[in-house]
Coordinates of C-alpha atoms in Angstrom, one line a residue:
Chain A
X1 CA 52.5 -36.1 22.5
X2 CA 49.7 -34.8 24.8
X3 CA 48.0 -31.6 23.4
X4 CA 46.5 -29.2 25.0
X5 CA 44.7 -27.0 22.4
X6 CA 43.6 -22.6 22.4
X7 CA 42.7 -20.5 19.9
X8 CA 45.5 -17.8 19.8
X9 CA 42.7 -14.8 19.4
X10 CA 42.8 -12.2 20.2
X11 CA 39.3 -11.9 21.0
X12 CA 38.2 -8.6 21.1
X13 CA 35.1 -7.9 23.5
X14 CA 33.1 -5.0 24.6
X15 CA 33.2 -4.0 28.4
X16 CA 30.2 -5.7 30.4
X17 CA 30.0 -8.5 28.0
X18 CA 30.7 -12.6 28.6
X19 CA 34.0 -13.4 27.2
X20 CA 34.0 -17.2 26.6
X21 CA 37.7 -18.7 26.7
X22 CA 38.1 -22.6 24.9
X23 CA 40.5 -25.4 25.4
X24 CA 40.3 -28.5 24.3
X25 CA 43.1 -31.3 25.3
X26 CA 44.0 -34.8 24.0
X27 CA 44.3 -37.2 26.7
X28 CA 41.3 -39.1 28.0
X29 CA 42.7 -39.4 31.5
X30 CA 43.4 -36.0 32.6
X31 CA 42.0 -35.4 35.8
X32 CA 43.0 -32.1 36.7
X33 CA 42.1 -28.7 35.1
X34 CA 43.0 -24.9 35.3
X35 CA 43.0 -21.4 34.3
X36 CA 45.9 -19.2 34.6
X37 CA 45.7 -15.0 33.5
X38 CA 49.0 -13.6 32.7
X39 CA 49.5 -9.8 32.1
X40 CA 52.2 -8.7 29.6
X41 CA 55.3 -9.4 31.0
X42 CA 54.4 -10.9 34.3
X43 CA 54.1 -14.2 35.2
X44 CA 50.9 -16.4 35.2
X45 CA 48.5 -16.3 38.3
X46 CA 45.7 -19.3 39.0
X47 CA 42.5 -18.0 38.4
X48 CA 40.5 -21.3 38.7
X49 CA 40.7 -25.0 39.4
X50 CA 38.1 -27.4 38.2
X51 CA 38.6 -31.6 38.4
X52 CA 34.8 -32.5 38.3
X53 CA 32.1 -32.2 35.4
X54 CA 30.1 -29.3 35.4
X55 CA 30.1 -25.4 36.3
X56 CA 32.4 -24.1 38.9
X57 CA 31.7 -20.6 39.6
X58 CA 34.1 -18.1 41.7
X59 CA 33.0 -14.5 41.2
X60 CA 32.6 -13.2 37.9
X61 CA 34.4 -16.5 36.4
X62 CA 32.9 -19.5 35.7
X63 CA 34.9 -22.5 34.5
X64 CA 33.4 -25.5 32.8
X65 CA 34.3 -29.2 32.4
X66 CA 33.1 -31.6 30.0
X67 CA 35.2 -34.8 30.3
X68 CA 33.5 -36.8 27.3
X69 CA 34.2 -33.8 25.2
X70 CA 37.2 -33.3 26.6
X71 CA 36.7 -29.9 26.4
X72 CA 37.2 -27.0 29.3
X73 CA 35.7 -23.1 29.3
X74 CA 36.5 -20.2 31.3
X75 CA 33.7 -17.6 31.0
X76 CA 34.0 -13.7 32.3
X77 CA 30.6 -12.5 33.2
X78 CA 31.0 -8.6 32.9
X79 CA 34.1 -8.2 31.6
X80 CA 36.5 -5.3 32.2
X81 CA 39.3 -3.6 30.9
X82 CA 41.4 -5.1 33.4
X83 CA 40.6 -8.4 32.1
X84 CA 42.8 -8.0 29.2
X85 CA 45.4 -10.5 29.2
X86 CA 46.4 -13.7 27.5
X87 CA 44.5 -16.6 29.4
X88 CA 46.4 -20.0 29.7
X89 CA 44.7 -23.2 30.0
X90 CA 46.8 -26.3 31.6
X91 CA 45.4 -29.9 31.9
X92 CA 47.6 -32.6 34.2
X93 CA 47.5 -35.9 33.2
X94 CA 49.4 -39.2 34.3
X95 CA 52.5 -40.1 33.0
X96 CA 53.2 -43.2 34.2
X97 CA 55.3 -44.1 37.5
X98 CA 53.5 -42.4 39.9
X99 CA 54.5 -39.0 37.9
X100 CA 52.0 -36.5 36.4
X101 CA 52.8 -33.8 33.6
X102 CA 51.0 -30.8 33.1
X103 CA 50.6 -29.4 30.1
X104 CA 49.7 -25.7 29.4
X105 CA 48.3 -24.4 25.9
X106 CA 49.8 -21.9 24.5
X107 CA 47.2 -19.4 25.3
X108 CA 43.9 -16.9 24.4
X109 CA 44.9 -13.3 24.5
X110 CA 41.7 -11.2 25.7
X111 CA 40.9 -8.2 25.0
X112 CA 38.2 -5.9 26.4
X113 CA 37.3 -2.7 24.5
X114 CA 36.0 0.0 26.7
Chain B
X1 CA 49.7 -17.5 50.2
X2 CA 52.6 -19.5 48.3
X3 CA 55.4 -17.0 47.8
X4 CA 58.2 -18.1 45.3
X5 CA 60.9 -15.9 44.6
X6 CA 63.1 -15.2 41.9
X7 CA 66.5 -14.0 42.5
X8 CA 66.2 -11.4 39.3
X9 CA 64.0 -9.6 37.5
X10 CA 66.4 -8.8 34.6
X11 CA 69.6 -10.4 33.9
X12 CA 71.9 -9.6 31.4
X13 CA 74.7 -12.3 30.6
X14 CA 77.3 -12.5 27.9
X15 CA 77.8 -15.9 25.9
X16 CA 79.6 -18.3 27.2
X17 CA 78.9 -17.3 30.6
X18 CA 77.6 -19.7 33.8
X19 CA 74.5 -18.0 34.5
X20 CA 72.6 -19.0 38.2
X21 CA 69.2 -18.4 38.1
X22 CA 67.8 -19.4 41.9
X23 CA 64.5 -19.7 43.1
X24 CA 63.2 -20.1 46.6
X25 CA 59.3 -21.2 47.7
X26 CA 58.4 -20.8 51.4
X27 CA 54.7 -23.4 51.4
X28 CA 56.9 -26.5 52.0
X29 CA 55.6 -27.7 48.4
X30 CA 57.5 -30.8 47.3
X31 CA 57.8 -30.1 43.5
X32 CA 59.6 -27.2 41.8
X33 CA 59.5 -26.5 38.3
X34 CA 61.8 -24.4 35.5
X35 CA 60.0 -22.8 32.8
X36 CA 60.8 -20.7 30.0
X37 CA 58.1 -18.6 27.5
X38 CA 58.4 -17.3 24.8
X39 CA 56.3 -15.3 22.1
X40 CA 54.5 -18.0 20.4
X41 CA 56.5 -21.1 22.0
X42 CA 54.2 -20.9 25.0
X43 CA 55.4 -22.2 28.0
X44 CA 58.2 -25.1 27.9
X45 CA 59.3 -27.0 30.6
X46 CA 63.3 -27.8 31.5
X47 CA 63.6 -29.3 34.8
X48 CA 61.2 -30.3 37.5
X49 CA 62.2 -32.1 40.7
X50 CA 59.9 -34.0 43.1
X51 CA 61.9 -34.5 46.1
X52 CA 65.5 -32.8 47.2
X53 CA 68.3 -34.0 45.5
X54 CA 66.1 -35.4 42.9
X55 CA 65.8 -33.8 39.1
X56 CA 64.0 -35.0 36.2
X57 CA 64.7 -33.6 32.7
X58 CA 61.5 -31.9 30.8
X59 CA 60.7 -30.9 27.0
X60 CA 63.9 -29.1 26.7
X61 CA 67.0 -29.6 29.1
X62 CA 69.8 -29.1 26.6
X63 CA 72.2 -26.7 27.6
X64 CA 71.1 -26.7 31.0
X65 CA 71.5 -28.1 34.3
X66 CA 69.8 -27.7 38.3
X67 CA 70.1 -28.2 41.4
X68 CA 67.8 -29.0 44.6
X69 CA 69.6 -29.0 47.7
X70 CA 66.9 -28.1 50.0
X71 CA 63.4 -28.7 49.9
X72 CA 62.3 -24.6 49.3
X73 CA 65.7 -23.9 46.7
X74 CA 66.1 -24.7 43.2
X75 CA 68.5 -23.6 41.0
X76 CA 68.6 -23.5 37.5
X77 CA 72.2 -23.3 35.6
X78 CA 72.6 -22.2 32.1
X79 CA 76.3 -23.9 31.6
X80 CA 77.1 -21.8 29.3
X81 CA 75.0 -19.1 28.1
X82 CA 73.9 -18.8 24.4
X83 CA 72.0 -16.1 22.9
X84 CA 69.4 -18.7 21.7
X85 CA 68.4 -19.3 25.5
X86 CA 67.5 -15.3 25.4
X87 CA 64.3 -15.8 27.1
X88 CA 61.5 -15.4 30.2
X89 CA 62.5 -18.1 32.8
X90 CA 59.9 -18.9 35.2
X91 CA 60.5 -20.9 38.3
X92 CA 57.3 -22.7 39.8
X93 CA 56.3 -25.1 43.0
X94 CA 53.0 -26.8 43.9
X95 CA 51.6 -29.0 46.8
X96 CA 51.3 -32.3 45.4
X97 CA 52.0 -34.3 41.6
X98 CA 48.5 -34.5 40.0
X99 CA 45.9 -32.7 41.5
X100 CA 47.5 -29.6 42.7
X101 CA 48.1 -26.3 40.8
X102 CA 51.6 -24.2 40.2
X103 CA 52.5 -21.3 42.0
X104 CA 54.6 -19.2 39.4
X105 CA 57.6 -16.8 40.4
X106 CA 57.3 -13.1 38.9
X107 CA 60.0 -14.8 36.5
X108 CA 63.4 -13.4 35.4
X109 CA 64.0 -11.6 32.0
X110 CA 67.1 -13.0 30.6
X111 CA 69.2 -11.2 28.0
X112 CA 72.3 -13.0 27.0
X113 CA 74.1 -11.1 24.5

C-alpha cells in the first residue's frame, strides 16, 4: 500500500512567521507532487505543483522536492491569518497499465495566531 | 479556470434511498474522480473513470455505483443509502493520468438519516 505520510498538527504559528508543512511518501517512483489548502468545510484548492528536485517558489509559498529523501515541503513565508487551514499533500505514482493513482495524506492543519 | 460543479451543497436522504449525486466539469479533462472525506479518514477514493463509458473501482466502491455518459458528467449512485455513507462527497477532474493535478468540486454535504 503506497503511503503518503503528514503530521496531523496542528501547528500553531505566529503571524509574519515561516510555517514549514512536511510530507514524506513511500514509493520511489512518484513523479508527480502537490499541495492542496482546504478551509473548513470547503473543498481543497491547488496551491502548488512541483515534479523536479529543488525549490519551486510562487509568491509567498515555496514547495520543495527531495526525491532521494523522498520527502516534499511547503513553506509560507509571512504567514497570515488567512492561511489557517488544513494543508493536504498528494503524490501520483504509477500503477501499472498505463494508470496512475494519486494518493493524498491525510493532512497538516495550520494555524496562524495573530 | 476548470469549473466542476456539484449538483448539491447539502443533501439529506433517508436509508434505503437511491441517492444521485452528479457532477459536471466544463475543461474537456478526460478523468473524473469520486471522493469522500471524512474527519480523520482523509480523503478516500470510490470511482474514477478515464474515458466515457469507462469506470474503474477505487479504495472503497462498496455500496456504490457511477456513471459516465459524457465526457464532462459523472454521476455517482449511492444504491441504497446507509447512514454509514453519512459523509463530504467530493467530485474531481484533471487534464491528464500522471502528471496533471485535480480540480475539486465545492463538494456535497450528505446526511442520510
Amino acid at each position: 500500500q503506497k503511503e503518503v505520510e503528514q503530521n496531523s498538527g496542528p501547528l500553531s504559528v505566529p503571524e509574519g512567521a515561516i510555517a514549514s508543512l512536511n510530507c514524506t511518501y513511500s514509493d520511489r517512483g512518484s513523479q508527480s507532487f502537490f499541495w492542496y489548502r482546504q478551509y473548513s468545510g470547503k473543498s481543497p484548492e491547488l496551491i502548488m505543483s512541483i515534479y523536479s528536485n529543488g525549490d519551486k517558489e510562487d509568491g509567498r509559498f515555496t514547495a520543495q522536492l527531495n526525491k532521494a529523501s523522498q520527502y516534499v515541503s511547503l513553506l509560507i513565508r509571512d504567514s497570515q491569518p488567512s492561511d489557517s487551514a488544513t494543508y493536504l499533500c498528494a503524490v501520483t505514482e504509477y500503477s501499472g497499465a498505463g494508470s496512475y493513482q494519486l494518493t493524498f495524506g491525510k493532512g497538516t492543519k495550520l494555524s496562524v495566531i495573530p | 479556470d476548470v469549473k466542476v460543479t456539484q449538483s448539491s451543497r447539502y443533501l439529506v436522504k433517508r436509508t434505503g434511498e437511491k441517492v444521485f449525486l452528479e457532477c459536471v466539469q466544463d475543461m474537456d479533462h478526460e478523468n473524473m474522480f469520486w471522493y469522500r472525506q471524512d474527519p480523520g479518514l482523509g480523503l478516500r477514493l470510490i470511482y474514477f473513470s478515464y474515458d466515457v463509458k469507462m469506470k474503474e473501482k477505487g479504495d472503497i466502491p462498496e455500496g456504490y455505483s457511477v456513471s459516465r455518459e459524457k465526457k464532462e458528467r459523472f454521476s455517482l449512485i449511492l444504491e441504497s443509502a446507509s447512514t454509514n455513507q453519512t459523509s463530504m462527497y467530493l467530485c474531481a477532474s484533471s487534464l491528464t493520468q500522471g502528471d496533471s493535478p485535480l480540480h475539486f468540486g465545492n463538494g456535497t454535504r450528505l446526511t442520510v438519516t
